[in-house]
């Protein structure tokens, strides 16, 4: 049976906000090129929509990580399932995530990527659940939306691999 999904952020709201953030990022990186790192699979829809709206030169790479935990809670132990294809040395890296929850995934990942000697690393996320943060040291440079502690799907985010393709952000009503 199909789950009931309540719209939290409409497609128009999400797209409008991505355009705003893209304009801000383009201003901040004026005269530079951005090496975007998409965190698969959730970050893929946001990465594409953001990349299309950036006015500075962009290159893209992809990484897939898995946290040892169930689908709704990350354990803090992160495994790199697919590593980047390219070196980060001297590049201005922008990590693009779907959502920052406890912050465990990103706190681990940023440490790993820093060792590859990029010129800079910034973090951009579509959604943030600040109430859920365990790793307080994770600094998010660009946040499209801060949301309450609810489990959301759509725009790349899944519930048991479903609903990534929804063009809006919704809450699954269980
Ligand atoms: P963190 O390590 O706790 O910050 O976990 C972040 C990851 O957990 C995200 O990249 C998502 O894959 C997943 N996640 C956290 N909250 C949600 C949610 O509300 N919906 C779907 N996935 C989520
Ligand atoms: Mg994710």
Tab-separated table of C-alpha atoms and ligand atoms in Angstrom:
chain	number	residue	atom	x	y	z
A	1	UNK	CA	0.000	0.000	0.000
A	2	UNK	CA	1.189	3.517	-0.760
A	3	UNK	CA	2.340	5.640	2.188
A	4	UNK	CA	0.711	8.987	2.800
A	5	UNK	CA	3.126	11.871	2.293
A	6	UNK	CA	2.557	15.369	3.633
A	7	UNK	CA	4.269	18.186	1.748
A	8	UNK	CA	6.717	20.062	3.977
A	9	UNK	CA	8.470	22.131	1.300
A	10	UNK	CA	6.948	22.453	-2.154
A	11	UNK	CA	8.916	22.093	-5.367
A	12	UNK	CA	8.615	25.866	-5.966
A	13	UNK	CA	9.914	26.714	-2.480
A	14	UNK	CA	12.846	24.332	-2.804
A	15	UNK	CA	13.819	25.566	-6.257
A	16	UNK	CA	13.522	29.216	-5.248
A	17	UNK	CA	15.767	28.650	-2.245
A	18	UNK	CA	18.338	26.717	-4.294
A	19	UNK	CA	18.527	29.681	-6.687
A	20	UNK	CA	19.183	32.026	-3.733
A	21	UNK	CA	21.914	29.809	-2.292
A	22	UNK	CA	23.471	29.377	-5.745
A	23	UNK	CA	23.650	33.148	-6.167
A	24	UNK	CA	25.301	33.485	-2.764
A	25	UNK	CA	27.819	30.705	-3.499
A	26	UNK	CA	28.600	32.215	-6.921
A	27	UNK	CA	29.350	35.552	-5.222
A	28	UNK	CA	31.500	33.933	-2.525
A	29	UNK	CA	33.584	31.997	-5.071
A	30	UNK	CA	33.952	34.856	-7.566
A	31	UNK	CA	37.213	34.373	-9.513
A	32	UNK	CA	37.559	30.764	-8.370
A	33	UNK	CA	36.377	27.375	-9.601
A	34	UNK	CA	34.276	25.076	-7.414
A	35	UNK	CA	35.016	21.373	-7.152
A	36	UNK	CA	31.657	19.984	-6.061
A	37	UNK	CA	31.542	16.686	-4.228
A	38	UNK	CA	28.158	15.052	-4.336
A	39	UNK	CA	27.434	12.630	-1.541
A	40	UNK	CA	25.498	9.771	-3.118
A	41	UNK	CA	22.783	8.864	-3.362
A	42	UNK	CA	20.783	11.488	-1.475
A	43	UNK	CA	22.783	14.499	-2.616
A	44	UNK	CA	22.392	13.874	-6.321
A	45	UNK	CA	19.185	15.815	-7.039
A	46	UNK	CA	20.313	18.832	-5.019
A	47	UNK	CA	23.794	18.750	-6.584
A	48	UNK	CA	22.368	18.920	-10.110
A	49	UNK	CA	19.916	21.708	-9.321
A	50	UNK	CA	22.605	23.708	-7.516
A	51	UNK	CA	25.275	23.141	-10.185
A	52	UNK	CA	22.956	24.343	-12.965
A	53	UNK	CA	22.510	27.668	-11.188
A	54	UNK	CA	26.168	28.423	-10.371
A	55	UNK	CA	27.848	31.070	-12.490
A	56	UNK	CA	31.469	30.192	-11.623
A	57	UNK	CA	33.310	27.237	-13.262
A	58	UNK	CA	32.293	23.895	-11.735
A	59	UNK	CA	33.743	20.404	-11.735
A	60	UNK	CA	31.968	17.443	-10.196
A	61	UNK	CA	32.964	14.312	-8.374
A	62	UNK	CA	30.956	11.719	-6.470
A	63	UNK	CA	31.405	9.783	-3.287
A	64	UNK	CA	29.266	7.204	-1.601
A	65	UNK	CA	29.449	6.510	2.097
A	66	UNK	CA	27.479	4.202	4.266
A	67	UNK	CA	27.042	4.484	7.987
A	68	UNK	CA	26.808	1.267	9.901
A	69	UNK	CA	23.314	1.633	11.237
A	70	UNK	CA	19.709	1.179	10.273
A	71	UNK	CA	17.916	3.349	7.750
A	72	UNK	CA	16.721	6.031	10.118
A	73	UNK	CA	19.710	6.386	12.452
A	74	UNK	CA	23.421	6.668	11.684
A	75	UNK	CA	25.927	4.978	13.952
A	76	UNK	CA	28.894	7.293	13.497
A	77	UNK	CA	31.062	4.613	11.942
A	78	UNK	CA	31.358	5.511	8.278
A	79	UNK	CA	32.580	3.361	5.430
A	80	UNK	CA	33.580	4.740	2.010
A	81	UNK	CA	31.654	2.650	-0.512
A	82	UNK	CA	32.737	4.630	-3.570
A	83	UNK	CA	35.686	6.982	-3.361
A	84	UNK	CA	36.300	10.097	-5.461
A	85	UNK	CA	37.836	9.723	-8.925
A	86	UNK	CA	39.993	12.835	-8.700
A	87	UNK	CA	42.557	14.355	-6.365
A	88	UNK	CA	41.471	17.269	-4.163
A	89	UNK	CA	44.900	18.860	-3.960
A	90	UNK	CA	44.686	22.671	-4.078
A	91	UNK	CA	41.024	22.626	-5.139
A	92	UNK	CA	38.207	24.669	-3.604
A	93	UNK	CA	35.959	21.867	-2.496
A	94	UNK	CA	32.240	22.197	-1.841
A	95	UNK	CA	30.666	19.125	-0.256
A	96	UNK	CA	27.002	18.802	-1.188
A	97	UNK	CA	24.738	16.807	1.112
A	98	UNK	CA	21.023	16.147	1.251
A	99	UNK	CA	20.652	16.473	5.010
A	100	UNK	CA	22.750	16.949	8.140
A	101	UNK	CA	21.221	15.085	11.017
A	102	UNK	CA	23.533	13.970	13.843
A	103	UNK	CA	26.481	15.321	11.825
A	104	UNK	CA	28.408	12.060	12.286
A	105	UNK	CA	28.748	11.268	8.581
A	106	UNK	CA	30.059	14.714	7.728
A	107	UNK	CA	32.342	15.073	10.707
A	108	UNK	CA	34.107	11.876	9.653
A	109	UNK	CA	34.126	12.736	5.963
A	110	UNK	CA	35.515	16.240	6.410
A	111	UNK	CA	38.443	14.807	8.384
A	112	UNK	CA	39.182	12.279	5.632
A	113	UNK	CA	38.945	14.870	2.841
A	114	UNK	CA	41.074	17.452	4.667
A	115	UNK	CA	43.993	15.014	4.569
A	116	UNK	CA	43.901	15.240	0.772
A	117	UNK	CA	45.089	18.861	0.968
A	118	UNK	CA	42.366	20.851	-0.781
A	119	UNK	CA	42.799	24.648	-0.864
A	120	UNK	CA	39.504	24.937	1.040
A	121	UNK	CA	36.523	22.851	2.097
A	122	UNK	CA	32.993	24.147	2.578
A	123	UNK	CA	29.812	22.317	3.262
A	124	UNK	CA	26.458	22.912	1.613
A	125	UNK	CA	23.280	21.097	2.578
A	126	UNK	CA	19.725	21.122	1.346
A	127	UNK	CA	18.318	20.380	4.804
A	128	UNK	CA	19.549	20.650	8.358
A	129	UNK	CA	17.987	19.237	11.515
A	130	UNK	CA	19.891	21.288	14.108
A	131	UNK	CA	18.011	19.739	17.056
A	132	UNK	CA	19.505	16.365	16.215
A	133	UNK	CA	23.147	17.429	16.120
A	134	UNK	CA	25.571	15.268	18.104
A	135	UNK	CA	28.768	16.462	16.400
A	136	UNK	CA	28.535	20.153	17.269
A	137	UNK	CA	31.856	20.931	15.573
A	138	UNK	CA	30.404	20.358	12.095
A	139	UNK	CA	30.145	23.815	10.551
A	140	UNK	CA	27.618	24.113	7.756
A	141	UNK	CA	28.481	26.980	5.402
A	142	UNK	CA	25.316	26.937	3.284
A	143	UNK	CA	21.937	25.621	4.431
A	144	UNK	CA	18.843	25.838	2.260
A	145	UNK	CA	16.363	24.920	5.007
A	146	UNK	CA	16.500	24.147	8.712
A	147	UNK	CA	13.697	21.739	9.516
A	148	UNK	CA	12.201	20.235	12.681
A	149	UNK	CA	13.046	16.710	13.792
A	150	UNK	CA	10.834	14.793	11.383
A	151	UNK	CA	11.792	12.049	8.931
A	152	UNK	CA	11.608	13.511	5.446
A	153	UNK	CA	11.741	12.140	1.908
A	154	UNK	CA	12.005	13.484	-1.627
A	155	UNK	CA	14.507	15.538	-3.581
A	156	UNK	CA	17.020	12.700	-3.173
A	157	UNK	CA	16.055	11.602	0.336
A	158	UNK	CA	14.691	8.118	0.762
A	159	UNK	CA	12.694	5.935	3.056
A	160	UNK	CA	13.950	2.366	2.472
A	161	UNK	CA	15.201	3.507	-0.986
A	162	UNK	CA	11.790	4.865	-1.986
A	163	UNK	CA	10.672	8.445	-2.754
A	164	UNK	CA	14.036	9.875	-3.816
A	165	UNK	CA	12.412	11.060	-7.038
A	166	UNK	CA	9.690	13.200	-5.431
A	167	UNK	CA	10.218	16.783	-6.634
A	168	UNK	CA	9.340	18.190	-3.180
A	169	UNK	CA	10.241	17.474	0.472
A	170	UNK	CA	7.602	15.505	2.317
A	171	UNK	CA	7.004	13.734	5.609
A	172	UNK	CA	5.929	10.087	5.484
A	173	UNK	CA	2.869	9.693	7.684
A	174	UNK	CA	3.269	6.220	9.131
B	1	LIG	P1	24.058	11.996	10.063
B	1	LIG	O1	25.378	11.300	10.007
B	1	LIG	O2	23.258	11.599	11.262
B	1	LIG	O3	24.155	13.506	9.933
B	1	LIG	O4	23.215	11.374	8.910
B	1	LIG	C1	22.998	11.939	7.728
B	1	LIG	C2	22.372	10.912	6.806
B	1	LIG	O5	21.255	10.247	7.419
B	1	LIG	C3	21.822	11.606	5.601
B	1	LIG	O6	22.797	11.744	4.598
B	1	LIG	C4	20.663	10.723	5.218
B	1	LIG	O7	21.107	9.682	4.382
B	1	LIG	C5	20.175	10.135	6.513
B	1	LIG	N1	19.007	10.879	7.048
B	1	LIG	C6	18.955	11.632	8.157
B	1	LIG	N2	17.744	12.162	8.361
B	1	LIG	C7	16.992	11.750	7.314
B	1	LIG	C8	15.615	11.982	6.932
B	1	LIG	O8	14.835	12.706	7.581
B	1	LIG	N3	15.215	11.383	5.786
B	1	LIG	C9	16.031	10.599	5.019
B	1	LIG	N4	17.305	10.360	5.341
B	1	LIG	C10	17.788	10.925	6.481
B	2	LIG	MG1	22.957	10.964	2.752
